mmCIF file of C-alpha atoms in Angstrom:
data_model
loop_
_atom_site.group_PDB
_atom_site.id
_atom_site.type_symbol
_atom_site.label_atom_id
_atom_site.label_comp_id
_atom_site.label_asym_id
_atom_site.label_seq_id
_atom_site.Cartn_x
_atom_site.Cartn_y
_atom_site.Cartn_z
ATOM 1 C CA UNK A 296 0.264 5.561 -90.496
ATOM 2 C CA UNK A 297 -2.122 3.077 -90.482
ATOM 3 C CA UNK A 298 -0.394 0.436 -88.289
ATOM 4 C CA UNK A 299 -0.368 4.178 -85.695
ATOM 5 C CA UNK A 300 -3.852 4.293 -85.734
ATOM 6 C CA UNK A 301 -4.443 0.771 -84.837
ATOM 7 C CA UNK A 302 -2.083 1.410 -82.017
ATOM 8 C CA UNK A 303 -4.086 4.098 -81.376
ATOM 9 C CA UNK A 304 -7.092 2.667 -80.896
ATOM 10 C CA UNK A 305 -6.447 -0.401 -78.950
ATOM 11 C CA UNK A 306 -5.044 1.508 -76.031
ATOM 12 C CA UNK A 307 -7.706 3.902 -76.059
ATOM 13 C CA UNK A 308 -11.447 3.040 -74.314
ATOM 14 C CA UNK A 309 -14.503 4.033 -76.580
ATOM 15 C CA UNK A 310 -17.283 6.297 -75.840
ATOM 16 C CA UNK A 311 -20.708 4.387 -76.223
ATOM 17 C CA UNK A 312 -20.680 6.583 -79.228
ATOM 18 C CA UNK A 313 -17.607 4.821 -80.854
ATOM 19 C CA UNK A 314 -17.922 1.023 -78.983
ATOM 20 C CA UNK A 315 -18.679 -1.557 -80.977
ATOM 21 C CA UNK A 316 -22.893 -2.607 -80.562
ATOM 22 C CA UNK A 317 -22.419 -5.980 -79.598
ATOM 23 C CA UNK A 318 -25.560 -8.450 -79.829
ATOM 24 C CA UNK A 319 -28.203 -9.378 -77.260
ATOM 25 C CA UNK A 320 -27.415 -13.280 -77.444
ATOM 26 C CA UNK A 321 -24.819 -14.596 -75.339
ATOM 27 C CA UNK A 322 -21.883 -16.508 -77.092
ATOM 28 C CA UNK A 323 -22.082 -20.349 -76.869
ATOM 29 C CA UNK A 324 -19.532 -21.658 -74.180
ATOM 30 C CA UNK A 325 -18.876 -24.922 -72.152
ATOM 31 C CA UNK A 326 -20.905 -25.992 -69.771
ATOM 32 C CA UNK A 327 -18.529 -27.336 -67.355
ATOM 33 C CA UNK A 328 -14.985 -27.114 -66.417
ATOM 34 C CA UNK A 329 -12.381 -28.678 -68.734
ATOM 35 C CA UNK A 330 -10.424 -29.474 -65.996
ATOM 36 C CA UNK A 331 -12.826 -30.561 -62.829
ATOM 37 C CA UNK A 332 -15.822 -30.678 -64.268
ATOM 38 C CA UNK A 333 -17.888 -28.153 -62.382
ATOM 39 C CA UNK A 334 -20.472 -25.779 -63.500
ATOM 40 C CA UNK A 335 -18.826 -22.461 -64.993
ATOM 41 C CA UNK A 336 -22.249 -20.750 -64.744
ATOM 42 C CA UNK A 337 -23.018 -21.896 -61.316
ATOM 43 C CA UNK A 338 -25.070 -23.294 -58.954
ATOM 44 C CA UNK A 339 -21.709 -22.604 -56.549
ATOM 45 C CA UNK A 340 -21.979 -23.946 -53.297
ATOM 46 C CA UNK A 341 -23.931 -22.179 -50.256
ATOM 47 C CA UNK A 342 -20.851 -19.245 -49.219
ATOM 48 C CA UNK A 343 -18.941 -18.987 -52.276
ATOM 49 C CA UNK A 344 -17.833 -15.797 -53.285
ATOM 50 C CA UNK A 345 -16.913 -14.195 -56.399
ATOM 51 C CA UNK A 346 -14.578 -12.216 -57.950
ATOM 52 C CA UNK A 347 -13.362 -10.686 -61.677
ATOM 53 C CA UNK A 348 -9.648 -10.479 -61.744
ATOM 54 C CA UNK A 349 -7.880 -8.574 -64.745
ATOM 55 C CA UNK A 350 -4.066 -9.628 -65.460
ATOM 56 C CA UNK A 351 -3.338 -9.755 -69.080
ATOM 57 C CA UNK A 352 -4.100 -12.744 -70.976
ATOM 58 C CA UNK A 353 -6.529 -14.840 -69.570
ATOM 59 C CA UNK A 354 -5.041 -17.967 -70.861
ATOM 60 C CA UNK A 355 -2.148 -18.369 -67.992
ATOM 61 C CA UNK A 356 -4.637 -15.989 -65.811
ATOM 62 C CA UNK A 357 -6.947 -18.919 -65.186
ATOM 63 C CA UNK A 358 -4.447 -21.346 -65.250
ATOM 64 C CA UNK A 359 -2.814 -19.927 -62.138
ATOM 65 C CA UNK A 360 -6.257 -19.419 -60.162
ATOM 66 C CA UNK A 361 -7.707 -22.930 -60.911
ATOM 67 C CA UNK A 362 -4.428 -24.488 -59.298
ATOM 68 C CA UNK A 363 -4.770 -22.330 -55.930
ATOM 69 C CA UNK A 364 -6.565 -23.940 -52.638
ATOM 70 C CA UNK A 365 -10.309 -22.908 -51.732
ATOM 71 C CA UNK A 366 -10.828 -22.245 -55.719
ATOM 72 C CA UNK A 367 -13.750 -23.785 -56.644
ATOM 73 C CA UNK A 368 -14.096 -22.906 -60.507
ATOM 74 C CA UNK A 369 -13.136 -20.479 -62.918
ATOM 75 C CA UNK A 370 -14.157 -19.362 -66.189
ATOM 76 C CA UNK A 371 -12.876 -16.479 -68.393
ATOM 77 C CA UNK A 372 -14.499 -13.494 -70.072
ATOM 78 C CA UNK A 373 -14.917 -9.623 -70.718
ATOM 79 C CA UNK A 374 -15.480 -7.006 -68.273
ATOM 80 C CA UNK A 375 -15.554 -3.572 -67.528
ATOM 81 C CA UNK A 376 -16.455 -2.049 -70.773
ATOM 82 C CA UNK A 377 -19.945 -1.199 -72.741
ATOM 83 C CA UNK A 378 -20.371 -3.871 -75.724
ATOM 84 C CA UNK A 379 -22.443 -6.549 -74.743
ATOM 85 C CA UNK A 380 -21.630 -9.957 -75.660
ATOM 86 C CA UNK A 381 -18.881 -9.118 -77.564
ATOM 87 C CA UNK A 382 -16.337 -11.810 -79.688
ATOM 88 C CA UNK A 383 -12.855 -12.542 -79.000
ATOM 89 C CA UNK A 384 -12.149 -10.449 -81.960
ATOM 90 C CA UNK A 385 -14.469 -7.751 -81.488
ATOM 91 C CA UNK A 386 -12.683 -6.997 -77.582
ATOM 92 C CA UNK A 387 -9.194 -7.535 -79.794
ATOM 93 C CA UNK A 388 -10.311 -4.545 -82.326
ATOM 94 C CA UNK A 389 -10.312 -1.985 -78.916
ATOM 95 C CA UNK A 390 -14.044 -0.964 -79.613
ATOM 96 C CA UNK A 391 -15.457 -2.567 -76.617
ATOM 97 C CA UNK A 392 -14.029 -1.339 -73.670
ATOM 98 C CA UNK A 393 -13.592 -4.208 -72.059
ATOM 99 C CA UNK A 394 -10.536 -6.679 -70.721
ATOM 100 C CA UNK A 395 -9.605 -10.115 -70.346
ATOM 101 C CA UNK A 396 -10.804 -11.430 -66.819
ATOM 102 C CA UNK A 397 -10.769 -14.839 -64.928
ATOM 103 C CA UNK A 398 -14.259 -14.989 -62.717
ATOM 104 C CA UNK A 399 -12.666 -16.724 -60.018
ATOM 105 C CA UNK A 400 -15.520 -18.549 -57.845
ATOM 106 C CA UNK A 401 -13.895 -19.590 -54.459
ATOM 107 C CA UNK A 402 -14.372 -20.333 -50.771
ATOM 108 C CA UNK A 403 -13.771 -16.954 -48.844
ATOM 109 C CA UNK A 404 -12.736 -19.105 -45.075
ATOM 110 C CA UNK A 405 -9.023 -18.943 -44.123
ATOM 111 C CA UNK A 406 -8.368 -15.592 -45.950
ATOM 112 C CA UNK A 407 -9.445 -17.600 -49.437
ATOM 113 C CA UNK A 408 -9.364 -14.220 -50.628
ATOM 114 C CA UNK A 409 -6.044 -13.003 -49.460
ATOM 115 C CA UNK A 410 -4.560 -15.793 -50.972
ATOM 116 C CA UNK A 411 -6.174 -14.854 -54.585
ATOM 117 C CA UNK A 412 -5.025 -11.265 -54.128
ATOM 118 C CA UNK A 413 -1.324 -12.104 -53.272
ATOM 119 C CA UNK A 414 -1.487 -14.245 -56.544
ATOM 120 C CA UNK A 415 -3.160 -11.108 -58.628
ATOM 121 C CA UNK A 416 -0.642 -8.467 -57.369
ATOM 122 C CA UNK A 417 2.747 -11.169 -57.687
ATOM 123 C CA UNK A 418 1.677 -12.589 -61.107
ATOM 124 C CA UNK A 419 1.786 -9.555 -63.377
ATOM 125 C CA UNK A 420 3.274 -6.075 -63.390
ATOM 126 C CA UNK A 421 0.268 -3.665 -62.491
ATOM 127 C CA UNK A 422 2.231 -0.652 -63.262
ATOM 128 C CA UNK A 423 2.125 -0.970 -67.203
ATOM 129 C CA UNK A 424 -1.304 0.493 -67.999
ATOM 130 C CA UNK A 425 -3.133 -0.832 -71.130
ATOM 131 C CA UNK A 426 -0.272 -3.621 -71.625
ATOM 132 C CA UNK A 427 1.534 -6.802 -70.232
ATOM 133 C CA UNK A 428 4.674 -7.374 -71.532
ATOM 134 C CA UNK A 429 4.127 -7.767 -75.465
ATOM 135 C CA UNK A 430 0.261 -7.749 -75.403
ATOM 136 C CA UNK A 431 -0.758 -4.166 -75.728
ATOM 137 C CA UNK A 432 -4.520 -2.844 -75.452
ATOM 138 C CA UNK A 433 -6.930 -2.098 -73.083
ATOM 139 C CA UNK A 434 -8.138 -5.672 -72.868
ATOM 140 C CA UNK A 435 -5.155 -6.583 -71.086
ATOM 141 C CA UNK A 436 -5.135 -3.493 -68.489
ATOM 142 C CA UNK A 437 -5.055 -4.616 -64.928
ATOM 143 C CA UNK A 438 -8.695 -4.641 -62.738
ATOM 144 C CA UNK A 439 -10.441 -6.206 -59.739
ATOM 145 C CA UNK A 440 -14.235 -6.257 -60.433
ATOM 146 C CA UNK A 441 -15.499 -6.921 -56.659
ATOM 147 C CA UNK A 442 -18.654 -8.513 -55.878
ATOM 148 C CA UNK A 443 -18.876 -6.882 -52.224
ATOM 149 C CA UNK A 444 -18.006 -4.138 -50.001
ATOM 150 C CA UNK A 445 -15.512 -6.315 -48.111
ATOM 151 C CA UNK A 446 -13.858 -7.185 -51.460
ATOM 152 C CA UNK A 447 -13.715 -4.225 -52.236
ATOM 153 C CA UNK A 448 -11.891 -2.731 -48.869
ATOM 154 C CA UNK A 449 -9.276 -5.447 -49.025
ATOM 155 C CA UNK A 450 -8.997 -4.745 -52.646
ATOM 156 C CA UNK A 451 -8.267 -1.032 -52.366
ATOM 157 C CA UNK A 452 -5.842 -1.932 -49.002
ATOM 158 C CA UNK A 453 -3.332 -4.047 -50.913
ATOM 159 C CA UNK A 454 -3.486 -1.696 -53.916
ATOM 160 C CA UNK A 455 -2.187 0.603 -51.550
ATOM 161 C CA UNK A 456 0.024 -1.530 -49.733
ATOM 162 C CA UNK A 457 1.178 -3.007 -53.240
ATOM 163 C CA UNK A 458 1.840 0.222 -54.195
ATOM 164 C CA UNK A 459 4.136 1.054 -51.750
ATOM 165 C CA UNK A 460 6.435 -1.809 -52.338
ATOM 166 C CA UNK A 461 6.757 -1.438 -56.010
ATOM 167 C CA UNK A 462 7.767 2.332 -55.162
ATOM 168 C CA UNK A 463 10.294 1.201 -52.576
ATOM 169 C CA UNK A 464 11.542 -1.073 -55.575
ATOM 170 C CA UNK A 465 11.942 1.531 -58.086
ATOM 171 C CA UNK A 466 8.362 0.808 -60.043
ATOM 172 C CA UNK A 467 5.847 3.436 -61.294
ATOM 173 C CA UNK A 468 2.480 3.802 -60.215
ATOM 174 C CA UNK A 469 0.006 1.438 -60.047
ATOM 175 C CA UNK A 470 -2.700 1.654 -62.871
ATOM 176 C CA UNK A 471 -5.090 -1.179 -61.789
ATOM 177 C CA UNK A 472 -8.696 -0.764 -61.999
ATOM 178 C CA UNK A 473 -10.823 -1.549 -58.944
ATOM 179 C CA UNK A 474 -14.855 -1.418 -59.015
ATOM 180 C CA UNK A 475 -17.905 -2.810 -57.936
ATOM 181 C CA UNK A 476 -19.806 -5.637 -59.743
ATOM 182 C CA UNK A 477 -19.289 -5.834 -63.204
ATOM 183 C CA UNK A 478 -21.215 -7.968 -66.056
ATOM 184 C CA UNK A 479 -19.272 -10.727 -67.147
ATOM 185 C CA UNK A 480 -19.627 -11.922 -70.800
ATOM 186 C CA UNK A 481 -18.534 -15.299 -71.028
ATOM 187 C CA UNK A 482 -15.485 -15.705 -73.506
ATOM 188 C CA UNK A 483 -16.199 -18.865 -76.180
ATOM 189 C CA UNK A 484 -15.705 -22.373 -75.738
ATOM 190 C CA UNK A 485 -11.924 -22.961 -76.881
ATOM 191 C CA UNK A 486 -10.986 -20.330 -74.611
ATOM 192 C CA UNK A 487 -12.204 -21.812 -71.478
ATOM 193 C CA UNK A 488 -9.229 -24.016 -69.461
ATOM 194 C CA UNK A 489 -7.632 -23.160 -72.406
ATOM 195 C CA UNK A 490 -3.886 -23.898 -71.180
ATOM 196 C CA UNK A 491 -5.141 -27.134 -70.269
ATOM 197 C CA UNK A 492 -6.594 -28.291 -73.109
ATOM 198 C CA UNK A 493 -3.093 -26.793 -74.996
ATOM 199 C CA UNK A 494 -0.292 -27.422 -72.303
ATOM 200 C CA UNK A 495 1.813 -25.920 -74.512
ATOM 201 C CA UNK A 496 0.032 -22.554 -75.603
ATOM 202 C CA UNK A 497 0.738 -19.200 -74.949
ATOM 203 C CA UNK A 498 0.789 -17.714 -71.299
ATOM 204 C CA UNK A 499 2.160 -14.530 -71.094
ATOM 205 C CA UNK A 500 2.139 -14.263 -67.055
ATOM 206 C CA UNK A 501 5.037 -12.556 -65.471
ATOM 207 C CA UNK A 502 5.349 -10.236 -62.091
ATOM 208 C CA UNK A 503 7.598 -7.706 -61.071
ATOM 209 C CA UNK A 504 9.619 -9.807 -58.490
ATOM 210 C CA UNK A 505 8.365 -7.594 -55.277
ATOM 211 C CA UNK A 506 6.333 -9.721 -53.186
ATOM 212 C CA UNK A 507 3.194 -9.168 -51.621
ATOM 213 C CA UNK A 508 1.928 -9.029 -48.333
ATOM 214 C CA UNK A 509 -0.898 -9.586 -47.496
ATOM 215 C CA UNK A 510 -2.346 -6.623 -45.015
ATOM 216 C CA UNK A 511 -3.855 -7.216 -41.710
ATOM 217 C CA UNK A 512 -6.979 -5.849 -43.092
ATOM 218 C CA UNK A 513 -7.884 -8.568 -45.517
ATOM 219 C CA UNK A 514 -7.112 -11.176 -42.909
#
């Protein structure tokens, strides 16, 4: 019964009556980039954009963003819930709303962000809900956290267009969660880069198989 009700409550998100209080201080983190040494934080350069993206663990998440062209640094952290500042453990527990997201800062010229969106929808199943393969809670649901109204229109277009291939595949709906700007609380130090400072961790990416297009209205 017990191992039910911690089920229970990891794939359920809390009222502000039931989420965990958080603290005021942000958690330490690095500085800089484990693996080009940039600025996690910022100053970005003059025209970068940014972006939240949601895929499961954020471990392989990152991985696969730092590694794409017009990328200029990433970072990973909690979004989308109602604790502030929470721990690793405390977002683990369910009682903070929130889920694992890369902040992918990047340049948005020759469809940058097409190109991270193609890598989003291909790299995990976004049908599963509160779950990606074996890792189960709402920390790992899927979500785009946009940062602008174009974002956000390109966004919601290959949702829909994402959609429609999964369907014509055999999938479920899509479940992924797409909103406006969302505070990011910056996840601690040893999980920053952290598939590059343990090449041989966990990474718990894996798509469907269907492949994305792109639509003419992110281009």
């Amino acid at each position: 019964m017990a191992l039910f009700k911690d089920l229970s409550a990891k794939l359920t998100l809390p009222t502000r009556d039931t989420a965990l209080p958080g603290r005021e201080t942000p958690l330490p983190t690095a500085e800089t980039h484990f693996v080009n040494g940039r600025p996690l934080k910022g100053p970005y350069p003059e025209g970068t954009e940014t972006v939240l993206l949601g895929l499961g663990c954020f471990w392989g998440a990152e991985r696969l963003f730092w590694q794409l062209p017009g990328v200029w640094v990433t970072a990973v952290g909690y979004a989308g819930g109602i604790t502030p500042n929470p721990t690793y453990e405390e977002v683990c527990s369910g009682r903070t709303g929130h889920t694992e997201v890369v902040l992918v800062a990047y340049d948005p010229a020759d469809d940058g962000f097409g190109r991270l969106l193609k890598a989003f929808w291909e790299s995990h199943d976004p049908t599963q809900g509160n779950r990606q393969g074996n890792d189960i809670g709402t920390q790992y649901r899927s979500a785009i956290y946009v940062s602008n109204d174009a974002q956000l229109t390109a966004a919601l277009a290959s949702r829909a267009d994402y959609e429609n291939a999964l369907a014509r595949a055999g999938f479920p709906a899509v479940t992924t969660e797409i909103g406006g700007p969302q505070p990011l609380y910056f996840a601690e130090d040893y999980h920053q880069q952290y598939l590059a400072k343990n090449p041989n961790g966990y990474c718990g990416l894996g798509g469907t198989g269907v492949t994305c297009a792109v639509p003419a209205s992110v281009v």
